[in-house]
Amino acid sequence: MTIRVMLVDDQVLLRTGFRMVLAAQPDMEVVAEAGDGVEALQVLRSTEVDVVLMDVRMPKLDGVEATRRICSDTDPPKVLILTTFDLDEYAFSGLKAGASGFMLKDVPPGELLAAIRSVHSGDAVVAPSTTRRLLDRFAPMLPGTAKQPQHQELERLTGREREVMVLVAQGLSNGEIAARLVLSEATVKTHVGRILTKLGLRDRVQVVVLAYETGLVRAGGHG
């Protein structure tokens, strides 16, 4: 299956470079490009796209707001944020807006290709531990972050699922969670899948963001 990729960046040279790297892959095709968020949204109305490589700092409409609008649609493409600085507020805002991960613009081509394939298959590119560091740093600055640990959405979860969600938010892998809770890794994977389904989340990164937003896990500490 060919992964249909859209490049969104206001720098033509960067888009050209990315397009050359992707064009050499037998399983990828660049089907669209855009120079800003407004153009990206217009193109997506008429073009089938699987993964969007989204720059954050662009004129007219930045990548964070464009990501938010894209991810609010029904069955949207996956969005991979491209940022210049690791752990900056744009990466955090992009994840909060619904992106499945972020990459640095100077990432080696092999890592970028692996990230696109990973996002396309439904995985998150950013490790939950990296997301946790982002949230520890930026969550206190955000308006509207829930202060109460109880949250309507979390009431759908069983006690065990909440327990697993906290550990996911703390950056543990399925294997580490299995060891901590004395469960099989397959059981943990099942719990994670149910958490995603019940809460309408795309991936583990979204689990981490929601855990912070609801107060299940606190910035700088554990749940």
PDB file of C-alpha atoms in Angstrom:
ATOM      1  CA  MET A   1       0.000   0.000   0.000  1.00  0.00           C
ATOM      2  CA  THR A   2       1.344   3.446  -0.951  1.00  0.00           C
ATOM      3  CA  ILE A   3       1.387   6.077   1.813  1.00  0.00           C
ATOM      4  CA  ARG A   4       0.031   9.345   0.416  1.00  0.00           C
ATOM      5  CA  VAL A   5       1.970  12.225   1.961  1.00  0.00           C
ATOM      6  CA  MET A   6       1.292  15.966   1.963  1.00  0.00           C
ATOM      7  CA  LEU A   7       4.112  18.484   2.608  1.00  0.00           C
ATOM      8  CA  VAL A   8       3.147  21.726   4.357  1.00  0.00           C
ATOM      9  CA  ASP A   9       5.988  24.234   4.764  1.00  0.00           C
ATOM     10  CA  ASP A  10       6.472  27.840   3.685  1.00  0.00           C
ATOM     11  CA  GLN A  11      10.051  27.126   2.592  1.00  0.00           C
ATOM     12  CA  VAL A  12      10.042  25.754  -0.942  1.00  0.00           C
ATOM     13  CA  LEU A  13      13.589  24.437  -0.624  1.00  0.00           C
ATOM     14  CA  LEU A  14      12.674  22.312   2.388  1.00  0.00           C
ATOM     15  CA  ARG A  15       9.623  20.893   0.632  1.00  0.00           C
ATOM     16  CA  THR A  16      11.801  20.046  -2.383  1.00  0.00           C
ATOM     17  CA  GLY A  17      14.278  18.218  -0.179  1.00  0.00           C
ATOM     18  CA  PHE A  18      11.584  16.219   1.592  1.00  0.00           C
ATOM     19  CA  ARG A  19       9.890  15.420  -1.717  1.00  0.00           C
ATOM     20  CA  MET A  20      13.126  14.019  -3.164  1.00  0.00           C
ATOM     21  CA  VAL A  21      13.640  11.777  -0.126  1.00  0.00           C
ATOM     22  CA  LEU A  22      10.052  10.498  -0.195  1.00  0.00           C
ATOM     23  CA  ALA A  23       9.943  10.021  -3.971  1.00  0.00           C
ATOM     24  CA  ALA A  24      12.773   7.491  -3.724  1.00  0.00           C
ATOM     25  CA  GLN A  25      10.619   5.238  -1.526  1.00  0.00           C
ATOM     26  CA  PRO A  26       8.548   2.497  -3.212  1.00  0.00           C
ATOM     27  CA  ASP A  27       5.813   2.766  -0.558  1.00  0.00           C
ATOM     28  CA  MET A  28       5.425   6.572  -0.473  1.00  0.00           C
ATOM     29  CA  GLU A  29       4.069   9.239  -2.782  1.00  0.00           C
ATOM     30  CA  VAL A  30       3.893  13.011  -2.295  1.00  0.00           C
ATOM     31  CA  VAL A  31       0.356  13.770  -3.474  1.00  0.00           C
ATOM     32  CA  ALA A  32       0.124  17.420  -2.395  1.00  0.00           C
ATOM     33  CA  GLU A  33       2.050  20.422  -1.108  1.00  0.00           C
ATOM     34  CA  ALA A  34       1.102  23.686   0.566  1.00  0.00           C
ATOM     35  CA  GLY A  35       2.961  26.804   1.693  1.00  0.00           C
ATOM     36  CA  ASP A  36       0.746  27.664   4.666  1.00  0.00           C
ATOM     37  CA  GLY A  37      -2.107  26.328   6.796  1.00  0.00           C
ATOM     38  CA  VAL A  38      -4.882  27.971   4.790  1.00  0.00           C
ATOM     39  CA  GLU A  39      -3.656  26.424   1.554  1.00  0.00           C
ATOM     40  CA  ALA A  40      -3.238  23.068   3.282  1.00  0.00           C
ATOM     41  CA  LEU A  41      -6.868  23.011   4.422  1.00  0.00           C
ATOM     42  CA  GLN A  42      -8.055  23.936   0.925  1.00  0.00           C
ATOM     43  CA  VAL A  43      -5.978  21.202  -0.729  1.00  0.00           C
ATOM     44  CA  LEU A  44      -7.164  18.563   1.760  1.00  0.00           C
ATOM     45  CA  ARG A  45     -10.780  19.152   0.737  1.00  0.00           C
ATOM     46  CA  SER A  46     -10.075  17.632  -2.671  1.00  0.00           C
ATOM     47  CA  THR A  47      -7.056  15.367  -2.092  1.00  0.00           C
ATOM     48  CA  GLU A  48      -6.859  12.014  -0.315  1.00  0.00           C
ATOM     49  CA  VAL A  49      -3.921  12.149   2.110  1.00  0.00           C
ATOM     50  CA  ASP A  50      -2.695   9.614   4.690  1.00  0.00           C
ATOM     51  CA  VAL A  51       0.057  11.587   6.468  1.00  0.00           C
ATOM     52  CA  VAL A  52       0.652  15.354   6.627  1.00  0.00           C
ATOM     53  CA  LEU A  53       4.160  16.641   7.353  1.00  0.00           C
ATOM     54  CA  MET A  54       3.286  19.949   9.017  1.00  0.00           C
ATOM     55  CA  ASP A  55       5.595  22.885   9.653  1.00  0.00           C
ATOM     56  CA  VAL A  56       4.555  25.027  12.622  1.00  0.00           C
ATOM     57  CA  ARG A  57       5.753  28.545  11.866  1.00  0.00           C
ATOM     58  CA  MET A  58       3.969  29.680   8.707  1.00  0.00           C
ATOM     59  CA  PRO A  59       2.135  32.805   7.498  1.00  0.00           C
ATOM     60  CA  LYS A  60      -1.681  33.148   7.314  1.00  0.00           C
ATOM     61  CA  LEU A  61      -2.385  30.081   9.460  1.00  0.00           C
ATOM     62  CA  ASP A  62       0.252  28.331  11.554  1.00  0.00           C
ATOM     63  CA  GLY A  63       0.732  24.606  11.686  1.00  0.00           C
ATOM     64  CA  VAL A  64      -0.764  24.194  15.155  1.00  0.00           C
ATOM     65  CA  GLU A  65      -4.123  25.723  14.222  1.00  0.00           C
ATOM     66  CA  ALA A  66      -4.079  23.904  10.876  1.00  0.00           C
ATOM     67  CA  THR A  67      -3.460  20.644  12.756  1.00  0.00           C
ATOM     68  CA  ARG A  68      -6.338  21.370  15.128  1.00  0.00           C
ATOM     69  CA  ARG A  69      -8.722  21.927  12.211  1.00  0.00           C
ATOM     70  CA  ILE A  70      -7.510  18.875  10.297  1.00  0.00           C
ATOM     71  CA  CYS A  71      -7.801  16.577  13.328  1.00  0.00           C
ATOM     72  CA  SER A  72     -11.320  17.797  14.120  1.00  0.00           C
ATOM     73  CA  ASP A  73     -12.595  16.365  10.822  1.00  0.00           C
ATOM     74  CA  THR A  74     -14.042  12.878  10.486  1.00  0.00           C
ATOM     75  CA  ASP A  75     -11.369  10.282   9.669  1.00  0.00           C
ATOM     76  CA  PRO A  76      -8.562  12.837   9.251  1.00  0.00           C
ATOM     77  CA  PRO A  77      -5.057  12.097   7.958  1.00  0.00           C
ATOM     78  CA  LYS A  78      -2.322  11.624  10.553  1.00  0.00           C
ATOM     79  CA  VAL A  79      -0.277  14.749  11.247  1.00  0.00           C
ATOM     80  CA  LEU A  80       3.455  14.752  11.932  1.00  0.00           C
ATOM     81  CA  ILE A  81       4.689  18.109  13.239  1.00  0.00           C
ATOM     82  CA  LEU A  82       8.046  19.386  11.980  1.00  0.00           C
ATOM     83  CA  THR A  83       9.796  21.699  14.414  1.00  0.00           C
ATOM     84  CA  THR A  84      13.179  23.400  14.636  1.00  0.00           C
ATOM     85  CA  PHE A  85      13.651  22.988  18.379  1.00  0.00           C
ATOM     86  CA  ASP A  86      13.225  19.906  20.539  1.00  0.00           C
ATOM     87  CA  LEU A  87      10.760  20.333  23.391  1.00  0.00           C
ATOM     88  CA  ASP A  88       9.469  23.724  22.277  1.00  0.00           C
ATOM     89  CA  GLU A  89       5.971  25.068  22.871  1.00  0.00           C
ATOM     90  CA  TYR A  90       5.031  24.422  19.241  1.00  0.00           C
ATOM     91  CA  ALA A  91       5.665  20.699  19.584  1.00  0.00           C
ATOM     92  CA  PHE A  92       3.541  20.631  22.721  1.00  0.00           C
ATOM     93  CA  SER A  93       0.745  22.666  21.126  1.00  0.00           C
ATOM     94  CA  GLY A  94       0.829  20.438  18.057  1.00  0.00           C
ATOM     95  CA  LEU A  95       0.391  17.283  20.140  1.00  0.00           C
ATOM     96  CA  LYS A  96      -2.416  18.930  22.084  1.00  0.00           C
ATOM     97  CA  ALA A  97      -4.062  19.865  18.786  1.00  0.00           C
ATOM     98  CA  GLY A  98      -4.116  16.216  17.707  1.00  0.00           C
ATOM     99  CA  ALA A  99      -0.810  15.498  15.975  1.00  0.00           C
ATOM    100  CA  SER A 100       0.506  11.951  16.285  1.00  0.00           C
ATOM    101  CA  GLY A 101       4.050  13.104  16.883  1.00  0.00           C
ATOM    102  CA  PHE A 102       6.760  15.602  16.091  1.00  0.00           C
ATOM    103  CA  MET A 103      10.147  15.471  14.419  1.00  0.00           C
ATOM    104  CA  LEU A 104      13.021  17.912  14.182  1.00  0.00           C
ATOM    105  CA  LYS A 105      13.504  19.400  10.710  1.00  0.00           C
ATOM    106  CA  ASP A 106      17.123  18.245  10.596  1.00  0.00           C
ATOM    107  CA  VAL A 107      16.183  14.625  11.326  1.00  0.00           C
ATOM    108  CA  PRO A 108      18.162  12.044   9.287  1.00  0.00           C
ATOM    109  CA  PRO A 109      16.139  10.866   6.261  1.00  0.00           C
ATOM    110  CA  GLY A 110      15.913   7.305   7.569  1.00  0.00           C
ATOM    111  CA  GLU A 111      14.309   8.458  10.808  1.00  0.00           C
ATOM    112  CA  LEU A 112      11.835  10.668   8.961  1.00  0.00           C
ATOM    113  CA  LEU A 113      10.773   7.777   6.723  1.00  0.00           C
ATOM    114  CA  ALA A 114      10.414   5.463   9.723  1.00  0.00           C
ATOM    115  CA  ALA A 115       8.316   8.117  11.472  1.00  0.00           C
ATOM    116  CA  ILE A 116       5.963   8.470   8.492  1.00  0.00           C
ATOM    117  CA  ARG A 117       5.492   4.692   8.326  1.00  0.00           C
ATOM    118  CA  SER A 118       4.968   4.506  12.082  1.00  0.00           C
ATOM    119  CA  VAL A 119       2.351   7.264  12.128  1.00  0.00           C
ATOM    120  CA  HIS A 120       0.590   5.732   9.131  1.00  0.00           C
ATOM    121  CA  SER A 121       0.337   2.370  10.890  1.00  0.00           C
ATOM    122  CA  GLY A 122      -1.326   4.019  13.878  1.00  0.00           C
ATOM    123  CA  ASP A 123       1.603   4.367  16.254  1.00  0.00           C
ATOM    124  CA  ALA A 124       2.781   7.581  17.870  1.00  0.00           C
ATOM    125  CA  VAL A 125       6.202   8.818  16.874  1.00  0.00           C
ATOM    126  CA  VAL A 126       6.962  10.636  20.092  1.00  0.00           C
ATOM    127  CA  ALA A 127       7.772   8.403  23.030  1.00  0.00           C
ATOM    128  CA  PRO A 128       5.394   8.963  25.958  1.00  0.00           C
ATOM    129  CA  SER A 129       8.419   9.808  28.122  1.00  0.00           C
ATOM    130  CA  THR A 130       9.332  12.647  25.722  1.00  0.00           C
ATOM    131  CA  THR A 131       5.732  13.829  25.733  1.00  0.00           C
ATOM    132  CA  ARG A 132       5.778  13.767  29.517  1.00  0.00           C
ATOM    133  CA  ARG A 133       8.838  16.041  29.562  1.00  0.00           C
ATOM    134  CA  LEU A 134       7.052  18.385  27.168  1.00  0.00           C
ATOM    135  CA  LEU A 135       3.987  18.438  29.403  1.00  0.00           C
ATOM    136  CA  ASP A 136       6.009  18.899  32.576  1.00  0.00           C
ATOM    137  CA  ARG A 137       7.539  21.960  30.993  1.00  0.00           C
ATOM    138  CA  PHE A 138       4.563  23.572  29.273  1.00  0.00           C
ATOM    139  CA  ALA A 139       1.347  22.316  30.909  1.00  0.00           C
ATOM    140  CA  PRO A 140       1.503  24.833  33.806  1.00  0.00           C
ATOM    141  CA  MET A 141       1.541  27.689  31.272  1.00  0.00           C
ATOM    142  CA  LEU A 142      -1.600  26.587  29.494  1.00  0.00           C
ATOM    143  CA  PRO A 143      -4.967  28.158  30.264  1.00  0.00           C
ATOM    144  CA  GLY A 144      -7.838  25.823  30.968  1.00  0.00           C
ATOM    145  CA  THR A 145      -5.866  22.796  32.108  1.00  0.00           C
ATOM    146  CA  ALA A 146      -8.166  20.856  34.401  1.00  0.00           C
ATOM    147  CA  LYS A 147      -7.218  21.004  38.062  1.00  0.00           C
ATOM    148  CA  GLN A 148      -9.558  18.246  39.241  1.00  0.00           C
ATOM    149  CA  PRO A 149      -8.405  14.642  38.935  1.00  0.00           C
ATOM    150  CA  GLN A 150     -11.979  13.528  38.268  1.00  0.00           C
ATOM    151  CA  HIS A 151     -13.121  14.000  34.698  1.00  0.00           C
ATOM    152  CA  GLN A 152     -16.256  12.898  32.917  1.00  0.00           C
ATOM    153  CA  GLU A 153     -14.381  11.045  30.168  1.00  0.00           C
ATOM    154  CA  LEU A 154     -12.368   9.000  32.648  1.00  0.00           C
ATOM    155  CA  GLU A 155     -15.530   7.603  34.238  1.00  0.00           C
ATOM    156  CA  ARG A 156     -15.803   5.273  31.231  1.00  0.00           C
ATOM    157  CA  LEU A 157     -12.673   3.438  32.338  1.00  0.00           C
ATOM    158  CA  THR A 158     -12.445   0.530  34.763  1.00  0.00           C
ATOM    159  CA  GLY A 159     -10.145   0.831  37.764  1.00  0.00           C
ATOM    160  CA  ARG A 160      -7.513  -1.302  36.030  1.00  0.00           C
ATOM    161  CA  GLU A 161      -7.729   0.779  32.842  1.00  0.00           C
ATOM    162  CA  ARG A 162      -7.177   3.967  34.851  1.00  0.00           C
ATOM    163  CA  GLU A 163      -4.175   2.325  36.478  1.00  0.00           C
ATOM    164  CA  VAL A 164      -2.746   1.426  33.059  1.00  0.00           C
ATOM    165  CA  MET A 165      -3.469   4.944  31.753  1.00  0.00           C
ATOM    166  CA  VAL A 166      -1.452   6.516  34.575  1.00  0.00           C
ATOM    167  CA  LEU A 167       1.521   4.281  33.795  1.00  0.00           C
ATOM    168  CA  VAL A 168       1.279   5.028  30.070  1.00  0.00           C
ATOM    169  CA  ALA A 169       1.265   8.735  30.957  1.00  0.00           C
ATOM    170  CA  GLN A 170       4.373   8.229  33.079  1.00  0.00           C
ATOM    171  CA  GLY A 171       6.182   6.986  29.966  1.00  0.00           C
ATOM    172  CA  LEU A 172       6.232   3.241  30.648  1.00  0.00           C
ATOM    173  CA  SER A 173       6.200   0.769  27.766  1.00  0.00           C
ATOM    174  CA  ASN A 174       3.719  -2.113  27.624  1.00  0.00           C
ATOM    175  CA  GLY A 175       6.437  -4.462  28.878  1.00  0.00           C
ATOM    176  CA  GLU A 176       7.260  -2.210  31.833  1.00  0.00           C
ATOM    177  CA  ILE A 177       3.574  -1.836  32.684  1.00  0.00           C
ATOM    178  CA  ALA A 178       3.149  -5.622  32.529  1.00  0.00           C
ATOM    179  CA  ALA A 179       6.026  -6.088  34.976  1.00  0.00           C
ATOM    180  CA  ARG A 180       4.699  -3.408  37.322  1.00  0.00           C
ATOM    181  CA  LEU A 181       1.155  -4.794  37.424  1.00  0.00           C
ATOM    182  CA  VAL A 182       2.133  -8.479  37.109  1.00  0.00           C
ATOM    183  CA  LEU A 183       0.159  -8.927  33.900  1.00  0.00           C
ATOM    184  CA  SER A 184       1.025 -10.372  30.504  1.00  0.00           C
ATOM    185  CA  GLU A 185       2.130  -7.894  27.870  1.00  0.00           C
ATOM    186  CA  ALA A 186      -0.809  -8.997  25.697  1.00  0.00           C
ATOM    187  CA  THR A 187      -3.223  -8.086  28.493  1.00  0.00           C
ATOM    188  CA  VAL A 188      -1.653  -4.646  28.840  1.00  0.00           C
ATOM    189  CA  LYS A 189      -1.952  -4.132  25.083  1.00  0.00           C
ATOM    190  CA  THR A 190      -5.639  -5.034  25.318  1.00  0.00           C
ATOM    191  CA  HIS A 191      -6.149  -2.519  28.150  1.00  0.00           C
ATOM    192  CA  VAL A 192      -4.387   0.212  26.165  1.00  0.00           C
ATOM    193  CA  GLY A 193      -6.577  -0.557  23.148  1.00  0.00           C
ATOM    194  CA  ARG A 194      -9.724  -0.284  25.269  1.00  0.00           C
ATOM    195  CA  ILE A 195      -8.536   3.016  26.744  1.00  0.00           C
ATOM    196  CA  LEU A 196      -8.008   4.433  23.241  1.00  0.00           C
ATOM    197  CA  THR A 197     -11.428   3.218  22.098  1.00  0.00           C
ATOM    198  CA  LYS A 198     -13.388   4.377  25.160  1.00  0.00           C
ATOM    199  CA  LEU A 199     -11.796   7.838  25.193  1.00  0.00           C
ATOM    200  CA  GLY A 200     -11.756   8.296  21.420  1.00  0.00           C
ATOM    201  CA  LEU A 201      -7.968   8.734  21.299  1.00  0.00           C
ATOM    202  CA  ARG A 202      -5.649   7.959  18.386  1.00  0.00           C
ATOM    203  CA  ASP A 203      -2.482   6.850  20.153  1.00  0.00           C
ATOM    204  CA  ARG A 204      -0.442   6.780  23.363  1.00  0.00           C
ATOM    205  CA  VAL A 205       0.626  10.406  22.978  1.00  0.00           C
ATOM    206  CA  GLN A 206      -3.016  11.464  23.160  1.00  0.00           C
ATOM    207  CA  VAL A 207      -3.393   9.325  26.295  1.00  0.00           C
ATOM    208  CA  VAL A 208      -0.549  11.260  27.926  1.00  0.00           C
ATOM    209  CA  VAL A 209      -2.015  14.642  26.965  1.00  0.00           C
ATOM    210  CA  LEU A 210      -5.458  13.726  28.332  1.00  0.00           C
ATOM    211  CA  ALA A 211      -3.945  12.360  31.548  1.00  0.00           C
ATOM    212  CA  TYR A 212      -2.392  15.772  32.164  1.00  0.00           C
ATOM    213  CA  GLU A 213      -5.448  17.744  31.082  1.00  0.00           C
ATOM    214  CA  THR A 214      -7.696  15.845  33.474  1.00  0.00           C
ATOM    215  CA  GLY A 215      -5.252  15.955  36.374  1.00  0.00           C
ATOM    216  CA  LEU A 216      -4.854  12.158  36.416  1.00  0.00           C
ATOM    217  CA  VAL A 217      -1.128  12.873  36.191  1.00  0.00           C
ATOM    218  CA  ARG A 218       0.284  16.181  37.425  1.00  0.00           C
ATOM    219  CA  ALA A 219       3.065  18.185  35.838  1.00  0.00           C
ATOM    220  CA  GLY A 220       6.328  17.406  37.591  1.00  0.00           C
ATOM    221  CA  GLY A 221       4.889  14.461  39.456  1.00  0.00           C
ATOM    222  CA  HIS A 222       2.951  11.225  39.294  1.00  0.00           C
ATOM    223  CA  GLY A 223      -0.755  10.602  39.313  1.00  0.00           C
TER     224      GLY A 223
END
